[in-house]
Short mmCIF file of C-alpha atoms in Angstrom, two decimals:
data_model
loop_
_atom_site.label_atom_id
_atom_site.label_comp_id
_atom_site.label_asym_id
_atom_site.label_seq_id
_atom_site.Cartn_x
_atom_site.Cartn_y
_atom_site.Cartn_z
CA UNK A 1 -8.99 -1.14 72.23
CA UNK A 2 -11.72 1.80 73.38
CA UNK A 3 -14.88 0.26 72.73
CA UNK A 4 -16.83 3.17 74.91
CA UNK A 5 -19.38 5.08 72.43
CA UNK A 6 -18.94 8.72 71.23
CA UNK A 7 -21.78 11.19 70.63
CA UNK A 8 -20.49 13.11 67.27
CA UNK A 9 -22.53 16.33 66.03
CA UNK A 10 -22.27 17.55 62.35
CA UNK A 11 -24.02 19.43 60.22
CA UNK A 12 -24.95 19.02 56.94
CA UNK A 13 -27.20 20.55 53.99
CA UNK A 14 -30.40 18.19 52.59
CA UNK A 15 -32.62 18.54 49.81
CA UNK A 16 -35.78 16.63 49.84
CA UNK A 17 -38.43 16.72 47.51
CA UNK A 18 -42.40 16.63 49.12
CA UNK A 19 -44.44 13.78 47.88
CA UNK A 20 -46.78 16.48 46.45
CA UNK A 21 -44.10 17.63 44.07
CA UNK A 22 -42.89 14.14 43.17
CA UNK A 23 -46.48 13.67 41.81
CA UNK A 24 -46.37 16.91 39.95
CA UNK A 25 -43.33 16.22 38.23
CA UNK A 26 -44.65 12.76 36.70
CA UNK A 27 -47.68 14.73 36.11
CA UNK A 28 -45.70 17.33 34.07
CA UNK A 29 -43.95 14.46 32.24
CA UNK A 30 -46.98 12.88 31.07
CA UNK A 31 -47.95 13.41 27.84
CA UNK A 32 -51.64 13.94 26.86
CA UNK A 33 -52.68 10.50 25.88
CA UNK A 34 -51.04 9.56 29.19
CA UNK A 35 -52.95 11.50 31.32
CA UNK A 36 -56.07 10.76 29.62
CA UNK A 37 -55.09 7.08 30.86
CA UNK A 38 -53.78 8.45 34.27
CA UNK A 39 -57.65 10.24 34.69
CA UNK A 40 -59.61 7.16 33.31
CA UNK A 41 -58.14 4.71 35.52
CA UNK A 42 -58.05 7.35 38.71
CA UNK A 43 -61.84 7.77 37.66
CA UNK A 44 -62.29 3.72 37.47
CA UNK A 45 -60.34 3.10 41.17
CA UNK A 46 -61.34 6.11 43.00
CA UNK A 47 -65.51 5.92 44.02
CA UNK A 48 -64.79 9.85 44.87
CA UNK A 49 -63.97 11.23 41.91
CA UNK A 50 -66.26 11.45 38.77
CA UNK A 51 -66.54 13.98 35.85
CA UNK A 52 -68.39 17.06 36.09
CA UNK A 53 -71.71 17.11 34.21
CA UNK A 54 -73.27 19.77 32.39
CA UNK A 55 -75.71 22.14 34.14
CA UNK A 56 -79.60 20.98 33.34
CA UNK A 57 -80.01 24.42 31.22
CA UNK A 58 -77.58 23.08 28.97
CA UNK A 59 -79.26 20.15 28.02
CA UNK A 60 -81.41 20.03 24.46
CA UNK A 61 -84.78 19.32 24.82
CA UNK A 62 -86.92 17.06 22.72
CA UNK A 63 -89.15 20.03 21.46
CA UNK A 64 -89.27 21.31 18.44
CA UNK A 65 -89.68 25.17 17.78
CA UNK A 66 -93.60 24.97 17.63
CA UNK A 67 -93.21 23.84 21.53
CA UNK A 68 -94.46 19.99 20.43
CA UNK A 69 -92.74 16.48 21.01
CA UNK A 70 -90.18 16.44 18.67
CA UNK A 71 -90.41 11.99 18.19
CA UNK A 72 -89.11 11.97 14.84
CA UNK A 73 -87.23 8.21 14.19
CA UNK A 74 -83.56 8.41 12.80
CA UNK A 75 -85.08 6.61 9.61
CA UNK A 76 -87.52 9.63 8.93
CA UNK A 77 -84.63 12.16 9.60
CA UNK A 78 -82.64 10.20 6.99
CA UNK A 79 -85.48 10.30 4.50
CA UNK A 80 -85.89 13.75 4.88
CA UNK A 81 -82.74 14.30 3.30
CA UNK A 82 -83.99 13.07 -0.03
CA UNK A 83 -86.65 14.39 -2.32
CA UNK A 84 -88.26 11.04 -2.88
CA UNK A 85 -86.99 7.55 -1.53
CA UNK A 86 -85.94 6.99 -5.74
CA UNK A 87 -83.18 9.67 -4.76
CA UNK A 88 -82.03 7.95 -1.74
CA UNK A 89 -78.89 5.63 -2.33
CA UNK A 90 -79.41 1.89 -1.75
CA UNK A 91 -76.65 1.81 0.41
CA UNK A 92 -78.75 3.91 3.04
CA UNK A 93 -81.27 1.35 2.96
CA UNK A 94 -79.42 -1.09 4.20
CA UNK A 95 -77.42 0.79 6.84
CA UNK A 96 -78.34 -0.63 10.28
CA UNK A 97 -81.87 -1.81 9.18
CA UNK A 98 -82.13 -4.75 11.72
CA UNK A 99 -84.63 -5.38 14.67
CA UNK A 100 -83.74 -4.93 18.15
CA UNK A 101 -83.77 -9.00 18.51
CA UNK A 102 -82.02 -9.62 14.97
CA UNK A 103 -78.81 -11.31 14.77
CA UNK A 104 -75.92 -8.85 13.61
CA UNK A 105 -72.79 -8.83 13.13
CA UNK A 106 -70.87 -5.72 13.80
CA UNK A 107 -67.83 -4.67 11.50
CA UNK A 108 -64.26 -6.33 12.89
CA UNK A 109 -60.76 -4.88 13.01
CA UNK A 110 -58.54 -7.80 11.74
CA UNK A 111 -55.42 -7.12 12.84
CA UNK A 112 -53.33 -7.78 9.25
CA UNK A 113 -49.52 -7.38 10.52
CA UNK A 114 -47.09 -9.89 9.55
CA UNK A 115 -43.47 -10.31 10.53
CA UNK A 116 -40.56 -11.13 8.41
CA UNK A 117 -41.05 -14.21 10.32
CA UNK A 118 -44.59 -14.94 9.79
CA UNK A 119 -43.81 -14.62 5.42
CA UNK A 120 -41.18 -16.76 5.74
CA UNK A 121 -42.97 -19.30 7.89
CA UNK A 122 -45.84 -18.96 5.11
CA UNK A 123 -43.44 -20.01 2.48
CA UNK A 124 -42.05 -22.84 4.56
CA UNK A 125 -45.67 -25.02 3.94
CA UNK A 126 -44.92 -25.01 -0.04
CA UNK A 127 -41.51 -27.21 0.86
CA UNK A 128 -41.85 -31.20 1.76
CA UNK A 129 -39.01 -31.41 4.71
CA UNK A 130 -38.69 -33.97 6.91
CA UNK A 131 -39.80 -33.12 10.39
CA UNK A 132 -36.08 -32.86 11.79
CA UNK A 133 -35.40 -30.22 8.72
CA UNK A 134 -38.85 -28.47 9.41
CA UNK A 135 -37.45 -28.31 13.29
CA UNK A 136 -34.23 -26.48 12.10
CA UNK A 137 -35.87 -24.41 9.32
CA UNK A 138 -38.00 -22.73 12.55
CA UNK A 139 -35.17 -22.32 14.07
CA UNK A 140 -33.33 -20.33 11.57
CA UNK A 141 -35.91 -18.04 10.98
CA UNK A 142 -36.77 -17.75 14.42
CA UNK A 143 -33.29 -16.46 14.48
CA UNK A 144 -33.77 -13.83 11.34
CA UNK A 145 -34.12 -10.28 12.79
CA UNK A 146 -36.35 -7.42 11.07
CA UNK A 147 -33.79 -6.50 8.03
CA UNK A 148 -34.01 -9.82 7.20
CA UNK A 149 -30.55 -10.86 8.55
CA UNK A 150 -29.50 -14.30 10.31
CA UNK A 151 -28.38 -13.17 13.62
CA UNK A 152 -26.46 -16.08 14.82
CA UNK A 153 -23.61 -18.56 13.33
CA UNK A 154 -25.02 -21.44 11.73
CA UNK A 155 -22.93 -23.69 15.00
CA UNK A 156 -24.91 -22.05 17.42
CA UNK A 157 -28.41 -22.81 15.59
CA UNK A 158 -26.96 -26.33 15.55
CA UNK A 159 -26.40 -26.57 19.11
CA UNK A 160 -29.96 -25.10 19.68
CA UNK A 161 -31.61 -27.97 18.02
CA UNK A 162 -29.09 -30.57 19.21
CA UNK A 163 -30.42 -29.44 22.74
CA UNK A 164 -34.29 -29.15 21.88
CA UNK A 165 -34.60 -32.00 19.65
CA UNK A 166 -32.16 -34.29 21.34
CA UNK A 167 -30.98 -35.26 18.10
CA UNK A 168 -26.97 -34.94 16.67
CA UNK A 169 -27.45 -32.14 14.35
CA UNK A 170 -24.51 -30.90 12.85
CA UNK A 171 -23.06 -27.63 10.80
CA UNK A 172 -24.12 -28.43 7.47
CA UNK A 173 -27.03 -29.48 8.21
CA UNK A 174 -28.30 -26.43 9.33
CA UNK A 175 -26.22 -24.56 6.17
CA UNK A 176 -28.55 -27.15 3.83
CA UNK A 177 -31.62 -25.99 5.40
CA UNK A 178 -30.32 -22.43 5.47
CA UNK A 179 -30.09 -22.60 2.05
CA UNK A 180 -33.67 -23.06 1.02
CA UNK A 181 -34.49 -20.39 3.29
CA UNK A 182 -32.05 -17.62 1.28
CA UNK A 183 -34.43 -19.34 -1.73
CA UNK A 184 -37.27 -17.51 -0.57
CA UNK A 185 -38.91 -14.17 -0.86
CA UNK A 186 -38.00 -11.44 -0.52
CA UNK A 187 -35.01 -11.80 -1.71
CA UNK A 188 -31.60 -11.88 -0.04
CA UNK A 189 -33.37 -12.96 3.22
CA UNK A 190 -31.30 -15.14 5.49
CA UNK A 191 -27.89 -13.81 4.46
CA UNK A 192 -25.30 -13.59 7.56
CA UNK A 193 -24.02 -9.44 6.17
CA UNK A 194 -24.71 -7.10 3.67
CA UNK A 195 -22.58 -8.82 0.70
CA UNK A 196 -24.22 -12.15 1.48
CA UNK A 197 -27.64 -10.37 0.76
CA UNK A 198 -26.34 -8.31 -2.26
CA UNK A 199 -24.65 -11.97 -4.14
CA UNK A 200 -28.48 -13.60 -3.24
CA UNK A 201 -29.98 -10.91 -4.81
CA UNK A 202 -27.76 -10.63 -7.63
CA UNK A 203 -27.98 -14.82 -8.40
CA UNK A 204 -31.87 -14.03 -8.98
CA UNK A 205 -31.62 -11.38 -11.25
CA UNK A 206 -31.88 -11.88 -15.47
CA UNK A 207 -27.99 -12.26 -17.03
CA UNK A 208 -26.48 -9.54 -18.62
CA UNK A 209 -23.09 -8.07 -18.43
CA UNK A 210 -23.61 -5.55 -15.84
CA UNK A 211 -24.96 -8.44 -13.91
CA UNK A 212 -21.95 -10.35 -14.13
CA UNK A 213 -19.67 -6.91 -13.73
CA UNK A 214 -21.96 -6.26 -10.58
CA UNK A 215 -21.49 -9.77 -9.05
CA UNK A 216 -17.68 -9.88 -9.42
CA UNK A 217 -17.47 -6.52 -7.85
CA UNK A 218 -19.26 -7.60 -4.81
CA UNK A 219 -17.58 -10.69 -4.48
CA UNK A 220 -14.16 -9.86 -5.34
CA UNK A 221 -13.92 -6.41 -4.81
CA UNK A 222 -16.34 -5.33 -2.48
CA UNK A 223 -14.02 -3.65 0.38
CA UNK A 224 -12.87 -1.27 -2.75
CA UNK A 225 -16.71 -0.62 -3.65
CA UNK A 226 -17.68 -0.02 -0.21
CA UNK A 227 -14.74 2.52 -0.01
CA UNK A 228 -15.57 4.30 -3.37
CA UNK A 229 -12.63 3.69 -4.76
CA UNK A 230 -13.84 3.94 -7.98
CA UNK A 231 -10.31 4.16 -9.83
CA UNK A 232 -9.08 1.45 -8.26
CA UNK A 233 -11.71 -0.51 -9.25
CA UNK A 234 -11.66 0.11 -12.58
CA UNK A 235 -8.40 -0.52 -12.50
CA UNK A 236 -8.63 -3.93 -11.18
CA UNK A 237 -11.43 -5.14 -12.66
CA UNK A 238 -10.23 -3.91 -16.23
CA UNK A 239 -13.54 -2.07 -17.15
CA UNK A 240 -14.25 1.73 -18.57
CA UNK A 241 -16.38 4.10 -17.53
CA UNK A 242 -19.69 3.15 -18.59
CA UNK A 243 -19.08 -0.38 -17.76
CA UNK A 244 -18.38 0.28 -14.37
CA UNK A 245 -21.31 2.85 -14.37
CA UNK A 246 -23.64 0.36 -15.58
CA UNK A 247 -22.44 -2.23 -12.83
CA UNK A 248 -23.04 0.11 -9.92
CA UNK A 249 -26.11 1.60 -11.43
CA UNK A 250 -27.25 -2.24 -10.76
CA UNK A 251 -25.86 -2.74 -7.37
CA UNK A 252 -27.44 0.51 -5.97
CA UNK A 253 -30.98 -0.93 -7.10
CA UNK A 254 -30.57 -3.79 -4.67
CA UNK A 255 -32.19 -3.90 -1.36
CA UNK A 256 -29.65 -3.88 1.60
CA UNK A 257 -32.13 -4.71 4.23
CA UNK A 258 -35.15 -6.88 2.39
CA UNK A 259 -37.08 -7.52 5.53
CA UNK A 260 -37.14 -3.73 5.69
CA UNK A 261 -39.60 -4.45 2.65
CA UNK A 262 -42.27 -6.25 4.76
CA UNK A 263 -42.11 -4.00 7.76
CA UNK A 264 -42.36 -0.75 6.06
CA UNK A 265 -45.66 -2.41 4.66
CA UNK A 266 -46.45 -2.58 8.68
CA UNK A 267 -45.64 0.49 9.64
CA UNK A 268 -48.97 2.68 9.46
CA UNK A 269 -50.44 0.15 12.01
CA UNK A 270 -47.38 -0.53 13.97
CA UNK A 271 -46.19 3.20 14.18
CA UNK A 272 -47.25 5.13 17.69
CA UNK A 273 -49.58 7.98 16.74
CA UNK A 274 -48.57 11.34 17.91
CA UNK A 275 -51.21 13.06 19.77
CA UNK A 276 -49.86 17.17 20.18
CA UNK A 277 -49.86 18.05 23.48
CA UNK A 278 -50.16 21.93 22.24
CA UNK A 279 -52.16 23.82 19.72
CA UNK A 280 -50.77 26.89 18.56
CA UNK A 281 -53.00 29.12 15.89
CA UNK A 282 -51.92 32.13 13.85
CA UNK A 283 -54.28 34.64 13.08
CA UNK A 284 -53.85 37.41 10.24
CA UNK A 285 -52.67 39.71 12.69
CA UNK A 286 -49.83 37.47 13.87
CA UNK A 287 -51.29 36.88 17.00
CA UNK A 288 -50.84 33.50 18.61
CA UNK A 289 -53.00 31.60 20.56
CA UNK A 290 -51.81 29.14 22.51
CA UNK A 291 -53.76 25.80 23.69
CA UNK A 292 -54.18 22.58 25.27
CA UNK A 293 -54.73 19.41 23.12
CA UNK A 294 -56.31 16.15 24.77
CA UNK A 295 -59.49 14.63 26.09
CA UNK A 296 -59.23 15.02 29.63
CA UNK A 297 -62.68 15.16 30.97
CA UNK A 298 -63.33 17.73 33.72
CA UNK A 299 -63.31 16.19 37.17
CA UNK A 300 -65.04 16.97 40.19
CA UNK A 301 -65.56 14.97 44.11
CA UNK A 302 -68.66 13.07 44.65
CA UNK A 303 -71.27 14.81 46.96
CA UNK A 304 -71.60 11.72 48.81
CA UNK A 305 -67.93 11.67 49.78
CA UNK A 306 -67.72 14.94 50.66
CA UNK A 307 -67.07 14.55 54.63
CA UNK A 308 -69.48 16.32 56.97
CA UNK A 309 -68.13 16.98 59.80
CA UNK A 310 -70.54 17.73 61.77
CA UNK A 311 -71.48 14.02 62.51
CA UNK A 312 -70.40 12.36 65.33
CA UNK A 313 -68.82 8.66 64.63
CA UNK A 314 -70.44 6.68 67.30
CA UNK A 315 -69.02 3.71 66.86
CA UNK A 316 -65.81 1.72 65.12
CA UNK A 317 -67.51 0.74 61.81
CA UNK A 318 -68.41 4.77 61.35
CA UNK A 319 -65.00 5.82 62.07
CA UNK A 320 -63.76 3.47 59.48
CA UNK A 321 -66.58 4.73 57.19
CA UNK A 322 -65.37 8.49 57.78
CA UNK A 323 -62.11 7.88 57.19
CA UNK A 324 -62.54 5.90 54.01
CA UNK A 325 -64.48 8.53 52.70
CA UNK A 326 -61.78 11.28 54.05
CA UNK A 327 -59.26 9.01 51.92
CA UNK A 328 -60.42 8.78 49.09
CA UNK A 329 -62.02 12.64 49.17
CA UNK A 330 -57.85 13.68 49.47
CA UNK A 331 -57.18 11.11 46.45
CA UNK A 332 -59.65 12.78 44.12
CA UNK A 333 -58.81 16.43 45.35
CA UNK A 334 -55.02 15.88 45.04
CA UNK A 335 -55.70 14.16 41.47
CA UNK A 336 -57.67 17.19 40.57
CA UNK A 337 -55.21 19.67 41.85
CA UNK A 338 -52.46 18.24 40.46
CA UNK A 339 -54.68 17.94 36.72
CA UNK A 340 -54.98 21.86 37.21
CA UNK A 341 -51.63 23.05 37.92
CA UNK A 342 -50.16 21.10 35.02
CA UNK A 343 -52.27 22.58 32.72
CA UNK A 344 -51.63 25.55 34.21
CA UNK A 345 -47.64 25.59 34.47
CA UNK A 346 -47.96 23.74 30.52
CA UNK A 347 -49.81 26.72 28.97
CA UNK A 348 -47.01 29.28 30.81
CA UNK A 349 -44.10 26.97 29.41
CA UNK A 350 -45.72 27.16 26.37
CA UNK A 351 -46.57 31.04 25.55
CA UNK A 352 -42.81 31.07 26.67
CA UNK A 353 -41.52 29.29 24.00
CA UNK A 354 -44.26 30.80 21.50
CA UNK A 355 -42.57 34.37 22.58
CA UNK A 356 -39.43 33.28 22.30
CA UNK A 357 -39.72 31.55 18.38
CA UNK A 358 -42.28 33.48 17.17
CA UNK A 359 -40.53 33.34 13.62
CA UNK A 360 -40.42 30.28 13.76
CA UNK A 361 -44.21 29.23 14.40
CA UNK A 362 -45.17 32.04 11.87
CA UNK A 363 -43.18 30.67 8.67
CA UNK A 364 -42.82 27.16 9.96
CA UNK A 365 -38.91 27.31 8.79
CA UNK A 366 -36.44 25.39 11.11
CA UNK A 367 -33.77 28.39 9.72
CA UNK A 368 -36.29 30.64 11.86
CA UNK A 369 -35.12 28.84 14.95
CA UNK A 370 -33.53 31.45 16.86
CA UNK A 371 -30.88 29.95 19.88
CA UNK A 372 -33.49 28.92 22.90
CA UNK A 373 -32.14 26.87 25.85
CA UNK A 374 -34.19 25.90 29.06
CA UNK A 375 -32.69 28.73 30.93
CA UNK A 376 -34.37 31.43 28.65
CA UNK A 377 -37.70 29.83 29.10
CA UNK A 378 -36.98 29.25 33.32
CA UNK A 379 -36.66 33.43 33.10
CA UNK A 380 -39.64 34.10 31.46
CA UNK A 381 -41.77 32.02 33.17
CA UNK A 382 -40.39 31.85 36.90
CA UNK A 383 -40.29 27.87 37.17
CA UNK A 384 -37.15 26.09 38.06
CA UNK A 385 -35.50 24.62 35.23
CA UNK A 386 -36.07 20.88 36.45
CA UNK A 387 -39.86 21.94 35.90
CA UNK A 388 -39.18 23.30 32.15
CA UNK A 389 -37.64 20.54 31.78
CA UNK A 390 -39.79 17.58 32.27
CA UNK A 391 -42.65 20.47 30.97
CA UNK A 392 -41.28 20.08 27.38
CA UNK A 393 -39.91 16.32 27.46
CA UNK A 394 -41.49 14.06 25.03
CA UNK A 395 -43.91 16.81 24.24
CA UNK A 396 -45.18 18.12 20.59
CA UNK A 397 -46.74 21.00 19.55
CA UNK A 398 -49.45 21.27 16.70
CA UNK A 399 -48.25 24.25 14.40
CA UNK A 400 -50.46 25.94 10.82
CA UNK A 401 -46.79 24.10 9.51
CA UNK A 402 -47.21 20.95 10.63
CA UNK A 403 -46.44 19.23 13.89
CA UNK A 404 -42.91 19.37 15.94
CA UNK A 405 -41.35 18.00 18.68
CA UNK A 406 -40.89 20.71 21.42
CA UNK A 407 -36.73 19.61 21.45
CA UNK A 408 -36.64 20.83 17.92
CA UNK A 409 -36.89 24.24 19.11
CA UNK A 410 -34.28 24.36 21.63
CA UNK A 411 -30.44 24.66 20.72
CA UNK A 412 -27.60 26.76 21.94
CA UNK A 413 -25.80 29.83 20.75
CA UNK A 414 -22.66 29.27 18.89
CA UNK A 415 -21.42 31.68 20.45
CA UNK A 416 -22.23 34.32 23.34
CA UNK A 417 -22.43 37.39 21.32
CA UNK A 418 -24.48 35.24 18.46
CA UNK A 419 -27.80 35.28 17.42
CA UNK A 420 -26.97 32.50 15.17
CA UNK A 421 -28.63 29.30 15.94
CA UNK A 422 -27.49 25.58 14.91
CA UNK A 423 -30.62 24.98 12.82
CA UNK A 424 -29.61 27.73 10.89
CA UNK A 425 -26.24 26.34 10.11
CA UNK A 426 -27.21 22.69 9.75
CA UNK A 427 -29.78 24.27 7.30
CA UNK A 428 -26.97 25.81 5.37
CA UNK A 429 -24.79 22.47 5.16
CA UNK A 430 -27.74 20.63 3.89
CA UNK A 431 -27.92 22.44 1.04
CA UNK A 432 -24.61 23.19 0.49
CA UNK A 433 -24.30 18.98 0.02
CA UNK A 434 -27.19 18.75 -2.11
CA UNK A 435 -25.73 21.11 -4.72
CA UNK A 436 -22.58 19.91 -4.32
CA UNK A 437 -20.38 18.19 -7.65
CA UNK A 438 -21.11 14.52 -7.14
CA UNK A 439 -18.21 13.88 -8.76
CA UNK A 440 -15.74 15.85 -6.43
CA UNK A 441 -18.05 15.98 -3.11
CA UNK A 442 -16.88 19.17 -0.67
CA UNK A 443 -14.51 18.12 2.60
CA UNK A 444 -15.75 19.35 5.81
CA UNK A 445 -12.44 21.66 5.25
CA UNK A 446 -13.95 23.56 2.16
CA UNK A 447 -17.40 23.48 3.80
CA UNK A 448 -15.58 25.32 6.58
CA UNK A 449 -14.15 27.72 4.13
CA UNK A 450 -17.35 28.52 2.45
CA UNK A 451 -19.26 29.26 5.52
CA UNK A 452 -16.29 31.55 6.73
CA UNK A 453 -17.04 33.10 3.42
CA UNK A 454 -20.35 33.84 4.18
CA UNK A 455 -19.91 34.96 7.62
CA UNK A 456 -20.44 31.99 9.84
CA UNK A 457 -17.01 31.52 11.67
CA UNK A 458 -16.54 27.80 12.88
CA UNK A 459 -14.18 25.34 13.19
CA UNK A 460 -13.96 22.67 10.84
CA UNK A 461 -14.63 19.82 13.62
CA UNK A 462 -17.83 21.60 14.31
CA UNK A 463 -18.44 21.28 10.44
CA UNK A 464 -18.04 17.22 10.88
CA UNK A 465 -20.12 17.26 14.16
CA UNK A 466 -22.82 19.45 12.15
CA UNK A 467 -22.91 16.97 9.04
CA UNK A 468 -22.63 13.49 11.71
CA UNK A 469 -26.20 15.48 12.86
CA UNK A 470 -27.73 15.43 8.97
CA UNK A 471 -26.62 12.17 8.79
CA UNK A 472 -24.53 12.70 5.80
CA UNK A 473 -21.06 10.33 5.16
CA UNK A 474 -17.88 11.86 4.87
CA UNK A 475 -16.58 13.43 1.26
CA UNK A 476 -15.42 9.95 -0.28
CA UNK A 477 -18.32 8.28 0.74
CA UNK A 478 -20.48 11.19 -0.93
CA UNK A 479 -18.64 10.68 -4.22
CA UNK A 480 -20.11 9.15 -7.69
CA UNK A 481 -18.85 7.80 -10.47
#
């Protein structure tokens, strides 16, 4: 065996990325509130880099127009307001009027958000269980996810507290504790699918025949419900029309996901906010003016770490002084730089896109959306697509119509020679479904048909991919009784 070592040459084609433009692009993928955050703690870390004050002409003075001390109080501002102080409200009386060394209280934000499992633990208090049953009931609805749904078998709750508690606890156990659980509100919590939850709702509601006619559908029938197979459900269950009407009419007022109830009452404080990263104006002319949204304060470097380099370091501690300063004066310039050629390369991305769907962003119509893909905007603006990219990701744009995600407005031709964009179509669907006959709902075949007839040519699995995209269910699924 030749164990003697070779010397090999080769060549070979690398692309590497500078660490400058590895910061840029997480710039460019920041959105506004994000950089905000990136600036604040930059301005909290770096002793460099501060924000740029006014210049002392544009501060207000305290003089008044006569040239005199203007040393009115806040109170006597406020009182000026009013004829008389019988005019003034009583609530502005008693609007911050407290002492400097009075003891006040300050308004609170009480955080009121409850979980599915927070109600339910509520409602566990009004029950007198032995601590071994309170043990289990925790862990059930521990185990209860946000539709109000028990997520795992009733065994492996068993096992669960078997393990924690160090007690035998077996099956039906759990099932019995279970049960007073599905007793609770809202209701149809704790059932293990969706015609669990539709029975416990239907058990609570007030008897009547199209109760009973709604209860043996679910239970009996309910693949043949869930199918619309309306004939052959009123074939098997022996009841006419109206009968059968009534019953569904009953079954589609239940809730299918009841701890849907208690989060949706959550939502406005649980939802993210969406900050626009763009403003975009119309004027009566049509023009558009394009700008950036955000708080970003304007930076600038320190005076007393800007290096002078003029001084000699004499010795090892001013060395280490100058180049502490010389670090952190790069930090806050970079940071700066970077702040400025975003905004810079943003505002080009988006006059692009403003140019390219002006119809759009004039009548605030998704039909408007002409065909737009990152490629078009790349042309127009000279960056590489990677930077167009990460440019519009995440992004939204504040619009006279409302606000939009920046993805909205980018979709592909349908075909080369088109000018015929998806929204357009998926616009035309929509409201082809909404006027359809309930009664006998269009296949994506005659949908096909009737766009052929009105001069959009597609295939009819482009059709099905279209309506997948509005979310709608297939024909059958679309039907009534």
């Amino acid at each position: 065996m030749d164990d003697s070592l070779q010397l090999q040459q080769t060549t070979g084609l690398r692309q590497r990325l500078a660490p400058q433009q590895v910061i840029f692009g997480r710039f460019l993928e920041m959105t506004a509130p994000e950089l905000e955050d990136e600036v604040r703690r930059a301005l909290d870390e770096n002793p460099a880099l501060e924000e740029k004050t006014s210049s002392p002409e544009e501060y207000i003075d305290n003089k008044s127009d006569d040239g005199n001390d203007f040393s009115e109080t806040s109170e006597e501002l406020l009182r000026a307001d009013y004829r008389n102080d019988e005019d003034m409200p009583s609530y502005r009386y008693n609007a911050g009027n407290h002492s400097s060394d009075d003891e006040y209280t300050g308004p609170v934000a009480v955080d009121d958000f409850h979980s599915i499992i927070d109600v339910l633990e509520n409602q566990l208090s009004d029950f007198d269980l032995a601590d071994n049953d309170r043990e289990i009931a925790r862990y059930i609805i521990g185990n209860i996810d946000d539709n109000g749904y028990l997520s795992r078998s009733f065994a492996s709750i068993a096992d669960d507290v078997s393990i924690a508690t160090g007690t035998d606890t077996g099956t039906e156990r759990v099932r019995a504790v279970a049960d007073i659980i599905r007793s609770m509100d809202p209701a149809g919590v704790c059932a293990v699918d969706l015609r669990d939850c539709l029975l416990l709702q239907l058990c609570r509601m007030k008897e009547s025949e199209a109760v009973a006619n709604a209860t043996n559908i679910i239970r009996n029938y309910f693949d043949l419900f869930s199918k619309r197979h309306y004939d052959r459900l009123a074939s098997r269950t022996r009841l006419n029309d109206l009968q059968l009407r009534q019953a569904l009419d009953v079954i589609h007022s239940l809730n299918p996901k009841p701890g849907a109830l208690i989060e949706q009452s959550n939502s406005g404080d649980r939802m993210r906010h969406i900050v626009p990263d763009f403003n975009v104006e119309i004027d009566s002319a049509g023009r558009a003016t394009v700008s950036l949204n955000g708080n970003v304060p304007e930076l600038a470097i320190a005076e007393t770490f800007i290096p002078d380099e003029k001084t000699a370091a004499a010795d090892r501690r001013s060395r280490e002084a100058r180049a502490f300063i010389r670090a952190r004066h790069d930090e806050a310039q970079q940071l700066i730089r970077m702040v400025n050629s975003r905004a810079e390369t943003l505002l080009n991305v988006m006059k692009a896109i403003v140019n390219l769907q002006t119809r759009f962003f004039e009548s605030g119509n998704t039909a408007d959306i002409r065909p737009m893909i990152l490629k078009d905007v790349a042309e127009l603006t000279g960056n590489d697509l990677s930077v167009i990219s990460r440019a519009t990701a995440g992004k939204y744009v504040s619009t006279p119509n409302g606000i939009f995600p920046l993805k909205l407005l980018f979709n592909e031709r349908r075909k080369e020679d088109s000018d015929t964009s998806a929204h357009e179509i998926l616009d035309v669907i929509s409201n082809m479904i909404a006027e359809e006959d309930k009664h006998r709902p269009l296949t994506d075949e005659a949908i096909k048909d009737r766009l052929t007839d009105m001069g959009y040519d597609i295939a009819r699995r482009t059709v099905a991919k279209y309506r997948e995209q509005l979310d709608l269910p297939v024909a059958r699924l679309r039907r009534s009784l």
